[in-house]
Amino acid sequence: MSSVLAKASRVKPEIRLAQAVSQFEADLSSDQRATLHTYGNVPPDPRDVMRLTAEINRCAAGKRGSGGCFGTRMTNFLYAVQQFAAIGDVMIGGSQNLIACGVWSLSIVNFSSYLEKLSSILMIAGRSAPRYQTIALLYARSKNLQSHLAEYFIVVVGLCHMLFRFTQKSTFGQFVSSLSDSELKTYQSDLDLWANSIKEEVILLVAQKIEEEAQENTGFRALWSKGSKSASLEQKLKKRLRVLDFCSTYDYETPWKQSRKVGNATLFNRTADYKDWKDQADSCTLLYTGRLGSGKSVLLANIVDDLNLYVQSKDSAVAYFFCRHDIPESLNAGTIIGSLVRQLLRPITDLEMVPKFLDDTTSAPDFELLFSLLRCNLPSTYKAYFILDGLDECDYEERKKLILQLRQLQDAFTILLSVSFRLEPDNALKLSSEEFATPRCISIPEDNPDIEDFIDKELENCVESKKLVIGNPTLILEIRDALLHGSQGMFLWVALQIISLCAMKTDDAIRQALVDLPKDLSETFARILARSEVAGQPYQRRILELVTVAQRPLQVDELREALSVVPGNTTWNPATLLNDIYSTLACCGSLVIVDEEELTVRLVHHSVKQFLLTGFNTSTSIAFMTAEAHRTMRDIIVTYLNYGIFETQLSTLVVPQIMTGSAPSKIIRSTLDSSGSVRNLALKLLRSKRAPNYDVGQTLAEASKLFDSRPVDEFHFYSYAKSCWQQHILCALELEPVINNLLLRLLKKRTMDTSVRD
C-alpha cells in the first residue's frame, strides 16, 4: 500500500491518467485507435452499459454454447466507469471527456480467450467500485475525491493495458508467460485501496454537506453560488436525483443479474410472436406462461439483453423488473411502478419539468403523482419496452392493482409489455390476458429446445472442471439421455440432478441413480435435504427457516452471526461463531446458494420455499409453518439486540508484553477469531514457539483487535436486526416469558426502531 501511495504522490493523478491512456493508445492498431476516439467524442450512458454486457454475453454464448454469462458479471464495474465518464463530461467538459471515455473503451477490448478470468476480476472489483449517486454532486467540491477517482482509473487502465499486451502475444508466448495470479491480485488490491479511499471521502463530504445545510450557512452558500457554474450544475443534478429517488430507490438491477447469470435462452427468438411483438408501433402485451421450473425468469432476463441490443434510438427505452419471493418489497405494485417510472426518467439529464407540488411532498408517491411525472417529461410518442417477471408472486390484490396501472400507462404511452406468469391450478383463473393491451400468449413447451443445449453445456462444464468424474466415457451419453427424458421441460430439475450426480463416486453409483431419478421437484428437494442433513444436522432447519422468512436476502456474515445466537442467552460469546459458514451451508445441499457477486444467501428457487412451507402436500420432516420460522428469527433478533456489547464503550487496548515461553496455549486460542486474517496470525503464533524470547504481545494485540474490540458497525447482523424486527414479531405474536422480558427491556431502552412501516 505504501509503494502505491508513494508513487501516487509524484505527479498529479489527472496527468498520470492521461499518460496511461496515451500509452495504451500507442499499442492499439489504427482501427482500435479510431474506436477509442469515437468513444472519446460520445460519453457512454447507462444504456451503453446494458448494451455492452449484452454484447459480451452474446459473444460468450457463441463460443461457449449455453454457458458463460460473463458480461453480466461486469455490470457493476462498468456502471462505475460510465459514471466517471459522465462526471468528466458534465462537470469539467471536454478536457476530461477523452480520458473518461478512453477508460470506458478499454473495457470493451476483446479478451475472449480470458473472458472468464477477466469477468471474475471485474466482478470482484465491482463489489467495491465507486458507484455513488452523490459523486456527481460532490466532485467539484473536493480535490481529494477528484484525485482518488483518477487514481482508481489509473489502475483500471493499467489492468486493461496489461491484459491487452498479453492477448497480443503468440499462442506459444502466452503459454510460456501465462497470466500471473500475483500480478492480478496486485491490481485487485490497488483497486480496493482507492475504492475505500473514495468511499471514505464521499462519507466525509456528505457529512459536511449535511452539517452545512443544517446550520443554514447562507454566507457559505452565497460564496459557493456566486458566479459558480459548478454550483448551478450541482443544483441541477441535485434536483434530478431527488426526482429519481422520489420515484424509487429499490435495487431492480440485482434480481435481473442473478437470473441472467443462470444461463442463456434462445426460445424467444425462435417464435414469430416475439419478433412481431418487438416490432409493434403501438402498445401491446406478450405473456409467457409455463410450469414450475420451466425457465421463465431466465428467458425474460435474456429478452432484456436482446432488447438492449435491438433498441438503438434514444427515444426508446428498455425497462425491467423481476419480482422476488424473498424480497417482500418487490411484490408491491407501488414498488414495481415506481421502479418503472425511475427507469423511464433516468436517461433524461434535465428533469426541470417537474410538478410544483413535488417540492411539498414528503410521503411515498402514489400512482397519480408518478403518472404526472411521466406526462411532464415524456412526449406522448415515447416508446418503451417493459419486462416484468414473476407476476404470479404478487398476491391477488397487488396483482390486480398493478395490471390496472400498467394498462393506464399503455393507454398514455407506447409501452410494449412482456410478462411471465406461472400457471397452476390455484392461480390460473386469477389472470385474464384480456386485462392487458392487445395481448398474445406464448406457453413454454415441455420439449423446450433450450433444455437439450442446457444439459449438454452443463455436463461439458462439469467434465472439464472435474466436478463430474466418470470411468467409462460412454456413460456421459447415458446421463444426457436420462436427464433429457426425465426433465419434462424443467431446467431446475435438470440442474439439481447434475449436482447430485457429480457427488457419485463410481460409474455403478451413477447408473443406479439414473434408474431411480426423482419424478418431480418435490421428490428432488426431499432427497437433497435427506442426503445433506448429516453434514450439519443442528443447523439445517434453522438455516432454512431464517433464509425463508428474511425480509431481504441475508449476507453470509449476517447469517453466520444469526446462527451463533442462543435464544435467551444475552452474553455475547465469539466462540460460538461458525468457523466456516460455507461448509455449514452444505447441510442444505444445493437448495441454498450463495450469490457470487452479492455474497447473499438465498434459496435456489422460489419453489423450494413452497416446498418447505407446504411440503408440496407430501410427507416431509423438514416442512414448517411460516409463523414457526418467524418465531425462530424473532427470538434470535430479540436476544441479539440485548447483547451487552451494544451498550458499552470500547476500552482502550493496552498492548501487553508476553514472552512466548510463558503464554499458556489456551490464552493464545482465546484471542483468535475465525476470520480470514486469523490464519496468518495463528501461523505467526505457532512459529514464534521456535524463538523462546520472541515478544508475542503485539501479535496477540492484533488478534484482540479482530476478536474482542469490534465496534457496532462490525456486527454484521445488527443492521438487519434493528430494521426488520417488527415484521418478525408481528408474524409470531406468542412469546415465551424469557423472550417477552427481553423484548420489553429493549422497548424500554428504545434500542429498537419503533417507527411504523407499511
Coordinates of N, CA and C in Angstrom, one line a residue, residues 16 30 65 90 96 120 160 167 218 337 358 424 441 579 585 598 614 618 706 716 757:
R16 N -1.2 11.7 -14.8 CA -0.8 10.3 -15.0 C -1.9 9.4 -15.6
S30 N -4.6 1.0 -35.8 CA -5.2 2.2 -36.3 C -6.7 2.1 -36.1
G65 N -21.4 -22.2 -26.1 CA -22.7 -22.8 -26.0 C -23.7 -22.1 -25.1
V90 N -20.0 16.3 -17.8 CA -20.9 17.4 -17.3 C -20.2 18.3 -16.3
Q96 N -11.7 16.4 -19.9 CA -11.6 15.1 -19.3 C -12.4 14.0 -20.0
S120 N -14.3 -12.4 -13.8 CA -14.2 -12.7 -12.3 C -13.5 -11.5 -11.6
C160 N -6.2 -3.2 -17.8 CA -6.6 -3.4 -19.2 C -5.4 -3.4 -20.2
T167 N -2.8 -10.5 -24.7 CA -3.5 -11.1 -25.8 C -2.9 -10.9 -27.1
T218 N -25.7 30.5 5.2 CA -26.0 31.3 4.0 C -24.8 32.0 3.4
I337 N -44.2 -0.1 -10.1 CA -44.5 1.1 -10.9 C -43.4 2.2 -10.7
L358 N -44.4 18.6 -6.2 CA -43.4 17.6 -5.8 C -42.5 18.2 -4.7
E424 N -50.7 -22.5 -12.5 CA -51.0 -23.6 -11.5 C -52.5 -23.6 -11.3
C441 N -50.3 -14.7 -26.1 CA -49.8 -15.6 -25.1 C -48.9 -16.7 -25.7
N579 N -16.9 -21.3 12.4 CA -15.6 -21.0 11.8 C -15.7 -21.1 10.3
L585 N -23.3 -24.4 5.4 CA -24.4 -24.3 4.5 C -24.6 -25.6 3.6
E598 N -23.0 -10.7 -4.9 CA -23.6 -10.0 -3.7 C -23.2 -10.7 -2.4
T614 N -45.1 -26.0 2.6 CA -46.3 -26.9 2.4 C -45.9 -28.3 2.3
T618 N -46.7 -33.5 0.4 CA -46.1 -34.8 0.6 C -45.5 -34.8 2.0
L706 N -9.2 -8.0 16.3 CA -10.2 -8.7 15.4 C -11.3 -9.3 16.3
H716 N -22.3 -7.7 11.9 CA -23.0 -7.6 10.6 C -24.5 -7.8 10.7
R757 N -44.2 1.0 9.8 CA -43.8 0.7 8.4 C -45.0 0.2 7.6

